[in-house]
Each structure stands twice: as C-alpha cells, then as structure tokens.
Short mmCIF file of C-alpha atoms in Angstrom, two decimals:
data_model
loop_
_atom_site.label_atom_id
_atom_site.label_comp_id
_atom_site.label_asym_id
_atom_site.label_seq_id
_atom_site.Cartn_x
_atom_site.Cartn_y
_atom_site.Cartn_z
CA MET A 1 86.89 42.86 -63.43
CA ARG A 2 82.93 42.14 -63.02
CA LYS A 3 80.89 43.48 -66.25
CA LEU A 4 77.89 44.80 -64.39
CA ALA A 5 76.45 45.70 -67.77
CA SER A 6 77.32 43.76 -70.72
CA ILE A 7 75.90 42.91 -74.43
CA GLN A 8 74.83 39.24 -74.49
CA VAL A 9 73.37 36.53 -75.97
CA ILE A 10 69.85 34.86 -75.21
CA LYS A 11 71.10 31.10 -75.24
CA LYS A 12 68.00 29.28 -74.60
CA ILE A 13 64.24 30.28 -73.91
CA GLU A 14 62.27 27.75 -71.82
CA ALA A 15 58.71 27.47 -70.46
CA ILE A 16 57.76 27.80 -66.81
CA GLU A 17 55.33 25.44 -65.63
CA GLY A 18 52.14 27.18 -64.04
CA ALA A 19 53.27 30.45 -65.71
CA ASP A 20 51.37 32.20 -68.87
CA ARG A 21 53.27 35.91 -68.57
CA ILE A 22 56.88 35.03 -68.06
CA GLU A 23 59.28 32.38 -69.37
CA LYS A 24 63.13 31.46 -68.53
CA ALA A 25 65.93 32.97 -70.15
CA THR A 26 69.66 31.90 -69.97
CA VAL A 27 72.09 34.34 -70.33
CA LEU A 28 75.82 32.73 -69.98
CA GLY A 29 75.28 30.80 -67.19
CA TRP A 30 72.58 32.94 -65.42
CA HIS A 31 68.70 32.27 -65.58
CA VAL A 32 66.62 35.10 -65.79
CA VAL A 33 63.01 35.43 -65.50
CA VAL A 34 61.76 37.79 -68.65
CA LYS A 35 58.08 38.71 -70.11
CA LYS A 36 56.69 36.08 -72.39
CA GLY A 37 57.44 36.52 -76.03
CA LEU A 38 59.52 39.78 -75.51
CA TYR A 39 63.08 37.97 -76.50
CA LYS A 40 64.05 34.76 -78.67
CA GLU A 41 66.87 32.23 -78.67
CA GLY A 42 69.70 34.25 -80.23
CA ASP A 43 68.57 37.94 -79.40
CA LEU A 44 71.32 40.29 -78.38
CA VAL A 45 70.61 41.96 -75.13
CA VAL A 46 71.91 44.29 -72.33
CA TYR A 47 72.37 42.31 -69.45
CA LEU A 48 72.44 43.49 -65.88
CA GLU A 49 73.76 41.34 -63.35
CA ILE A 50 72.82 41.42 -59.65
CA ASP A 51 74.07 44.07 -57.40
CA SER A 52 73.68 46.38 -60.13
CA VAL A 53 72.50 49.87 -59.31
CA LEU A 54 70.18 51.37 -62.09
CA PRO A 55 70.43 55.30 -62.84
CA LYS A 56 66.73 56.93 -61.96
CA ASP A 57 65.74 57.40 -65.73
CA LEU A 58 66.73 53.68 -66.33
CA ALA A 59 64.96 52.31 -63.71
CA GLU A 60 61.93 54.22 -64.55
CA ARG A 61 61.72 53.13 -68.35
CA ALA A 62 62.52 49.32 -67.02
CA GLY A 63 59.96 49.54 -64.16
CA PHE A 64 62.23 48.74 -61.64
CA THR A 65 61.78 50.14 -58.20
CA ASP A 66 64.20 48.24 -56.10
CA LYS A 67 67.40 49.99 -54.81
CA TYR A 68 69.57 47.29 -56.88
CA LEU A 69 69.16 44.29 -58.29
CA LYS A 70 68.80 41.25 -56.37
CA THR A 71 67.92 37.46 -56.84
CA ARG A 72 64.51 36.63 -56.82
CA ARG A 73 62.17 33.77 -57.15
CA PHE A 74 59.27 33.18 -59.38
CA LYS A 75 57.56 29.85 -59.85
CA GLY A 76 60.45 27.96 -58.26
CA ILE A 77 62.62 29.53 -60.77
CA TYR A 78 65.66 31.51 -59.27
CA SER A 79 66.09 34.82 -61.54
CA GLN A 80 69.12 36.35 -61.53
CA GLY A 81 69.63 39.55 -63.27
CA MET A 82 67.70 41.68 -65.80
CA CYS A 83 67.64 41.70 -69.66
CA LEU A 84 66.82 44.89 -71.47
CA PRO A 85 66.70 45.75 -75.31
CA ILE A 86 69.62 47.27 -77.27
CA SER A 87 67.22 50.04 -77.58
CA GLU A 88 68.11 51.14 -74.01
CA LEU A 89 71.63 51.91 -75.16
CA PRO A 90 72.67 55.55 -76.24
CA ASP A 91 71.94 56.30 -79.50
CA TRP A 92 75.33 56.98 -80.46
CA LEU A 93 76.43 53.42 -79.39
CA GLN A 94 73.83 51.84 -81.07
CA LYS A 95 74.71 53.51 -84.28
CA LYS A 96 78.61 52.61 -83.87
CA GLY A 97 77.36 49.15 -82.94
CA VAL A 98 78.06 46.50 -80.29
CA THR A 99 79.41 43.06 -79.78
CA GLU A 100 78.76 40.16 -77.63
CA GLY A 101 80.90 40.58 -74.19
CA GLN A 102 80.79 44.01 -74.70
CA ASP A 103 81.01 46.09 -71.40
CA VAL A 104 78.70 48.88 -71.33
CA SER A 105 78.42 49.34 -67.44
CA THR A 106 79.71 52.86 -67.86
CA GLU A 107 77.67 54.15 -71.17
CA LEU A 108 74.53 53.16 -69.14
CA GLY A 109 75.57 54.51 -65.58
CA ILE A 110 75.41 51.42 -63.86
CA THR A 111 77.37 50.94 -60.43
CA LYS A 112 77.60 48.26 -58.15
CA TYR A 113 76.02 48.00 -54.75
CA GLU A 114 78.16 47.27 -51.92
CA THR A 115 76.65 44.98 -49.21
CA ASP A 116 79.84 45.29 -46.97
CA ILE A 117 79.88 49.19 -45.92
CA ARG A 118 83.76 49.02 -45.39
CA ASN A 119 84.09 48.37 -49.07
CA ASP A 120 82.10 51.45 -50.35
CA GLU A 121 84.71 54.20 -50.53
CA GLN A 122 81.94 56.92 -49.38
CA TRP A 123 82.16 55.24 -45.88
CA TRP A 124 86.08 55.81 -45.72
CA LYS A 125 85.44 59.21 -46.80
CA LYS A 126 83.09 59.92 -43.77
CA HIS A 127 85.70 57.89 -41.90
CA ARG A 128 88.29 59.95 -43.59
CA ASN A 129 91.62 61.22 -41.94
CA LYS A 130 92.38 64.04 -39.74
CA GLU A 131 91.64 67.43 -41.26
CA VAL A 132 94.45 69.99 -41.37
CA PRO A 133 94.26 72.22 -38.07
CA ASN A 134 93.56 76.04 -38.77
CA LYS A 135 95.96 77.03 -36.58
CA TRP A 136 98.61 80.00 -37.09
CA TYR A 137 101.61 77.44 -37.26
CA MET A 138 100.16 75.83 -40.65
CA LYS A 139 101.00 79.11 -42.28
CA PHE A 140 104.53 78.26 -42.18
CA ARG A 141 106.19 75.38 -44.13
CA ILE A 142 108.18 74.30 -40.86
CA GLY A 143 104.96 74.18 -38.87
CA ARG A 144 103.23 71.81 -41.62
CA TRP A 145 106.16 69.85 -41.38
CA LEU A 146 106.31 69.39 -37.76
CA TRP A 147 102.44 68.75 -37.78
CA LYS A 148 102.82 65.97 -39.98
CA LYS A 149 105.56 64.42 -38.66
CA PHE A 150 104.67 64.22 -35.05
CA ILE A 151 101.08 64.96 -34.74
CA TYR A 152 99.27 63.74 -38.08
CA LYS A 153 97.74 60.45 -37.82
CA PRO A 154 95.88 58.95 -41.14
CA VAL A 155 93.26 56.57 -40.33
CA SER A 156 93.58 54.59 -43.53
CA GLY A 157 95.70 54.54 -47.01
CA PRO A 158 95.52 52.97 -50.43
CA PHE A 159 95.48 49.27 -50.31
CA PRO A 160 99.16 48.23 -51.08
CA THR A 161 98.20 46.57 -54.58
CA ASN A 162 102.12 46.49 -55.35
CA LEU A 163 102.51 43.96 -52.70
CA VAL A 164 99.34 41.48 -52.90
CA PRO A 165 96.22 41.49 -55.31
CA LYS A 166 92.96 42.36 -53.62
CA THR A 167 90.49 39.62 -52.65
CA ASP A 168 87.72 39.06 -55.10
CA GLU A 169 86.47 36.00 -56.80
CA THR A 170 84.63 35.77 -60.02
CA ARG A 171 81.04 34.01 -60.12
CA VAL A 172 80.85 30.87 -61.76
CA GLN A 173 78.09 32.06 -64.39
CA VAL A 174 80.68 33.84 -66.45
CA LEU A 175 83.23 30.89 -66.91
CA GLN A 176 81.77 28.22 -69.16
CA ASP A 177 85.10 28.45 -71.10
CA ILE A 178 87.05 27.91 -68.03
CA LEU A 179 84.88 24.96 -66.86
CA ASP A 180 85.33 23.60 -70.43
CA LYS A 181 88.94 23.57 -70.28
CA TYR A 182 89.66 22.55 -66.81
CA GLU A 183 86.74 19.73 -66.70
CA GLY A 184 88.05 16.72 -64.56
CA PHE A 185 90.30 18.41 -62.58
CA THR A 186 90.69 17.59 -58.72
CA CYS A 187 89.47 20.55 -56.99
CA GLN A 188 89.03 21.39 -53.23
CA PHE A 189 85.75 23.57 -52.23
CA THR A 190 85.59 25.50 -49.29
CA GLU A 191 82.47 27.33 -47.73
CA LYS A 192 82.35 31.02 -48.70
CA LEU A 193 81.73 33.00 -45.58
CA ASP A 194 79.60 36.03 -45.12
CA GLY A 195 81.83 38.52 -43.36
CA SER A 196 84.11 41.42 -44.07
CA SER A 197 87.45 41.19 -46.31
CA ILE A 198 90.97 41.13 -44.35
CA THR A 199 94.32 41.01 -45.57
CA PHE A 200 96.97 41.27 -42.81
CA TRP A 201 100.51 40.36 -42.33
CA LEU A 202 104.32 41.18 -40.67
CA ASP A 203 106.66 42.70 -42.82
CA LYS A 204 110.53 42.05 -42.45
CA LYS A 205 110.59 44.02 -39.36
CA GLY A 206 107.95 42.55 -37.57
CA LYS A 207 105.16 45.62 -38.12
CA LEU A 208 101.76 44.57 -38.49
CA HIS A 209 99.89 45.44 -41.47
CA VAL A 210 96.02 45.27 -41.68
CA CYS A 211 93.63 45.99 -44.61
CA SER A 212 90.18 45.90 -45.22
CA ARG A 213 88.92 44.89 -49.11
CA ASN A 214 90.15 48.31 -50.61
CA ARG A 215 92.23 50.53 -47.70
CA GLU A 216 95.19 49.78 -45.56
CA ILE A 217 94.11 50.51 -41.81
CA PHE A 218 96.53 52.84 -39.62
CA ASP A 219 94.32 52.97 -36.45
CA LYS A 220 95.37 50.68 -34.02
CA GLU A 221 92.05 50.72 -32.47
CA ASP A 222 89.97 49.46 -35.23
CA PHE A 223 88.07 46.12 -34.60
CA MET A 224 89.88 44.96 -37.63
CA PHE A 225 93.47 45.64 -36.28
CA LYS A 226 93.03 44.68 -32.81
CA THR A 227 91.37 41.19 -33.95
CA ALA A 228 94.64 40.71 -36.36
CA SER A 229 97.03 41.53 -33.80
CA LYS A 230 95.91 38.93 -31.79
CA LEU A 231 97.20 36.71 -34.29
CA ALA A 232 100.41 38.37 -34.97
CA ASP A 233 102.86 35.63 -32.92
CA LYS A 234 101.43 32.91 -35.20
CA LEU A 235 102.39 34.51 -38.63
CA ILE A 236 105.06 34.15 -40.96
CA LYS A 237 107.01 37.22 -41.77
CA THR A 238 106.06 38.54 -45.32
CA ASN A 239 103.70 36.07 -45.75
CA ILE A 240 100.26 37.78 -46.37
CA TYR A 241 97.00 36.04 -44.97
CA GLN A 242 93.78 36.87 -46.45
CA GLY A 243 90.46 35.91 -44.67
CA GLU A 244 86.98 37.00 -43.89
CA ILE A 245 86.53 38.85 -40.40
CA LEU A 246 83.15 37.80 -38.85
CA GLY A 247 81.47 38.80 -35.74
CA PRO A 248 79.10 41.36 -33.92
CA ASN A 249 77.90 44.05 -36.20
CA ILE A 250 79.30 42.39 -39.45
CA GLN A 251 76.65 41.26 -41.92
CA GLY A 252 74.04 40.59 -39.20
CA ASN A 253 76.39 38.30 -37.53
CA LYS A 254 74.60 35.29 -39.35
CA TYR A 255 77.17 33.13 -37.33
CA GLY A 256 75.96 34.05 -33.85
CA LEU A 257 79.28 34.78 -32.65
CA LYS A 258 80.02 36.76 -29.37
CA ASP A 259 83.40 37.99 -30.44
CA TYR A 260 85.16 38.90 -33.79
CA GLU A 261 87.25 35.86 -35.39
CA ILE A 262 89.35 35.55 -38.51
CA ARG A 263 88.67 32.77 -40.78
CA ILE A 264 91.94 32.48 -43.58
CA TYR A 265 90.98 31.36 -47.12
CA GLN A 266 94.16 32.11 -48.50
CA CYS A 267 97.86 32.81 -48.00
CA TYR A 268 100.09 35.01 -50.62
CA VAL A 269 103.79 34.91 -50.87
CA PRO A 270 105.29 38.01 -52.59
CA GLU A 271 108.54 36.60 -52.89
CA GLU A 272 107.48 33.98 -55.16
CA LYS A 273 104.47 35.88 -56.35
CA ARG A 274 102.10 33.01 -55.76
CA TYR A 275 99.30 31.59 -53.47
CA PHE A 276 99.57 28.62 -51.25
CA THR A 277 97.81 25.53 -52.80
CA PRO A 278 94.73 24.39 -50.71
CA HIS A 279 96.80 21.63 -49.27
CA GLU A 280 99.49 24.16 -48.07
CA LEU A 281 97.10 26.47 -46.68
CA SER A 282 95.20 23.67 -44.75
CA TYR A 283 98.64 22.14 -43.38
CA ASN A 284 99.92 25.81 -42.69
CA CYS A 285 96.80 26.98 -40.69
CA TRP A 286 96.62 23.87 -38.59
CA LYS A 287 100.58 23.90 -37.80
CA ASP A 288 100.46 27.73 -36.87
CA GLY A 289 97.20 27.51 -34.72
CA LEU A 290 94.88 29.81 -37.21
CA LYS A 291 91.63 29.17 -38.26
CA GLN A 292 90.84 28.44 -41.84
CA ALA A 293 87.72 28.80 -43.66
CA PRO A 294 85.83 25.28 -43.57
CA VAL A 295 86.92 22.81 -45.94
CA LEU A 296 83.72 21.07 -47.38
CA GLY A 297 85.75 18.39 -49.88
CA GLU A 298 87.20 17.68 -52.64
CA PHE A 299 85.64 16.69 -56.20
CA LYS A 300 86.26 16.13 -60.03
CA LEU A 301 85.20 19.82 -61.39
CA THR A 302 82.15 19.72 -63.71
CA ASN A 303 81.91 22.00 -66.71
CA ASN A 304 77.82 22.03 -65.99
CA ILE A 305 77.07 25.41 -64.22
CA ASP A 306 73.79 23.89 -62.51
CA GLU A 307 75.40 21.28 -60.94
CA LEU A 308 77.95 23.44 -59.41
CA VAL A 309 75.19 25.93 -58.01
CA ASP A 310 73.15 22.76 -56.88
CA MET A 311 76.48 22.28 -54.57
CA ALA A 312 76.65 25.48 -53.33
CA ILE A 313 73.21 25.00 -51.78
CA GLY A 314 73.30 24.03 -48.12
CA MET A 315 73.82 25.01 -44.19
CA SER A 316 76.84 26.71 -43.15
CA VAL A 317 78.94 24.22 -41.16
CA LEU A 318 80.25 26.72 -38.54
CA ASP A 319 79.48 25.48 -34.95
CA THR A 320 78.08 28.50 -33.85
CA ARG A 321 75.56 29.11 -36.64
CA GLY A 322 71.76 28.63 -36.26
CA LYS A 323 69.95 26.03 -37.25
CA ASP A 324 68.48 27.66 -40.55
CA THR A 325 72.03 29.46 -41.66
CA GLN A 326 72.07 28.92 -45.23
CA ARG A 327 76.01 29.10 -46.26
CA GLU A 328 76.51 32.02 -48.87
CA GLY A 329 78.12 29.63 -51.15
CA ILE A 330 81.44 27.84 -52.20
CA VAL A 331 84.94 28.73 -53.42
CA ILE A 332 86.51 26.45 -56.18
CA ARG A 333 90.33 25.79 -56.26
CA PRO A 334 92.41 23.30 -57.91
CA VAL A 335 94.37 20.98 -55.32
CA VAL A 336 97.05 21.57 -57.98
CA TYR A 337 98.49 25.26 -58.61
CA VAL A 338 97.00 26.64 -61.74
CA ASP A 339 97.94 30.36 -63.02
CA GLY A 340 98.69 32.17 -65.54
CA LEU A 341 95.00 33.14 -66.44
CA HIS A 342 95.32 36.85 -66.83
CA ASP A 343 92.31 38.14 -68.41
CA LYS A 344 90.89 40.29 -65.68
CA ARG A 345 88.44 37.58 -64.57
CA PHE A 346 91.17 36.10 -61.91
CA VAL A 347 92.85 37.82 -59.42
CA GLY A 348 96.95 37.37 -59.35
CA GLY A 349 96.17 34.96 -62.49
CA ARG A 350 95.44 31.89 -60.43
CA LEU A 351 92.32 29.80 -61.00
CA SER A 352 89.83 30.31 -58.57
CA PHE A 353 86.25 31.15 -58.46
CA LYS A 354 82.79 31.35 -56.53
CA VAL A 355 79.42 29.54 -56.64
CA ILE A 356 76.87 31.46 -54.65
CA ASN A 357 73.76 29.96 -53.03
CA PRO A 358 70.70 31.24 -54.55
CA LYS A 359 68.80 30.45 -51.55
CA PHE A 360 71.23 32.53 -49.29
CA LEU A 361 70.50 35.37 -51.71
CA VAL A 362 66.73 34.95 -51.63
CA LYS A 363 66.53 34.42 -47.71
CA TYR A 364 68.74 37.56 -46.83
CA ASN A 365 66.98 40.00 -50.02
CA LEU A 366 70.23 40.28 -51.70
#
C-alpha cells in the first residue's frame, strides 16, 4: 500500500549548479528540490509523494497552489514530492512521537489524485446502479423480489479480490532494500503503458467477467466489456488476464489508436495462486493471438535507483504513437518467479515493480 505522507530521513543534501536559493534533497530514492538551508542531512521530515492532494489549510501553509503534487524540473533537476517540517504534524502526534517510515497520510488528511477517472470511486457513484423505482409494487416484499429478480440490472459491483489481487505496482524509489537483496537477478523489463487498467476472464461455465481497477463491470455495453468480449474465444478458462486498455478518450489517447485495444501485462492462475512468469506470458500471448505489453529486454538487476530511472526514460515503442510520445516508464520482473514478499508493497506477494519516466511526467504535467 502506498504511503502518500510518511516520516522519512533526509539522506543527502546537494547543491544545484547555478541555484542560490534551492538545493537537492534525497529522501528514500526520491530527489526533492527544497529551500536552501531549511534542512540538513539526517533530519526527520514529513515527505509527501507525488499525486498527493493536500487539504486546503495545509496547502496554504506550505504555499502550495496546484491541485495535487506533480513532478517538476528546476535547473535540470527533477523534483518529485514535497518535504515538510515535523511541526506540520498535529500537536498530539508530535507529543506522542514519530518514527522513520511511519505513515501519516490520515493524520494530515492527504488523499490520492486519480488521473484515470475509472479508478475514482466518485465516478462510479455518478454512474451508480439503477435507483429503486417509486412504484406501488415496491411496497410489497414479493414486488421487491420480482423487481430485483427480473428487472434490476446493476451496472457494476465490487472488485472480486477473493479471486485475484487488484493491479498495482510499487514505485522503485521506496524499494532500496529489495534492490539490495535481489541485485544481480536476471529480470525482464516491459513498457508501462498509459491507459486504463482492465481485468478479464472466462469462468468454468464460459461466462465472461470484466473489471476496471476497482469495480467489476456488468454492463455489456460498456466499452471495456465490449473490447474484452472480442477476445473471449482466445482466453484459457479460469485464467485471469490483466492488462491496459488503450484507445480513444483514454488518457488523451497518447498512442494515436483509432479503436480500443488491450495489451496484456500479466496472467493470474487462481488454482495455483500464482502469476505466469514473463516467459510463460510471452509464449501464451503469442500462442493464443493476444497482444502483450511491449517487451523491451532483459538485464541484471542493479541496486542503483538513479540508473533504473535512466532506463525508464525513452520513447514508446508502439507503432501507432507519435514521434515525440514518451513512454510512461517500465515494469521490472525477474524471469524466475519470486514470491513470498508479503509486506504490502507487492501485490500478491510477487516481486514486481515500476519505474516511471520523469520526462513523461513533466511533459504531461503529472
């Protein structure tokens, strides 16, 4: 689970060439531009990650005017996040005391900004299920039963986490301990695509199920359901496919697609409670005629976060994209299945993480 606001230590302070009023602080694996002289190495601070939405009073005290925290570039330095003094914490929490790594998102009222509207619960509330009609027969138990049995058609329902974990990847900047442990492992890296998360599968009876990141979709006219239904005859029953749906009106359609398409990035086997390895996924997508998220190559994992960020910088390799379309980043997974990492940073306990391209974030004002 992502800690949007947490207690962290300033690991390093570095001067920025040509800058008199600002300097670069390193927190975890993030670089943050801060006011010169405000902090020193070893200081405890409140660190806010990018995508954080600040409550109005805290934003005013911090002099923050944007809707949410974005990646910015100052004097050639990418700044990601914000450092605040411990004094911004509620008095009761300061008196109680805090420790490095402690999550204080709730105490500060920090929430996450969703760039994909289908991940936002407010969107689903606006597109909620059909309201109960104000009809005479609804006064009777048999009338309500008949309405629910034969007329009621819900648009969506909860995501079935009892079958498959939701799609999510942790950013590399908070995984220094993992990089140290698995340094030298052979890993595959794929392009992270900027679309909308989709999960879909055929159950044992051959019924198609389709989900966004947070909801199961029952409306067969929904564009996600209709797109997934075109692939139904290629799916292995009970295997659960997860990917990115791209196309018109999705994240600005950066890839220039004229119609919707799904790029699969993982497949979950519920009976075995495991994911396909990268090579298994590539083989099965090729065999079954399914499109996979672009595979960029394999390498020996380094424990240097800055080197991995440099790897993430580059153009998308999708054929339909424009010449200046930066890729969102990369997703890294060992070619040999590694699981058992049940520390809330890894979905399903599997070793897998993302590295976001800072040029992409700056270009698209994210």
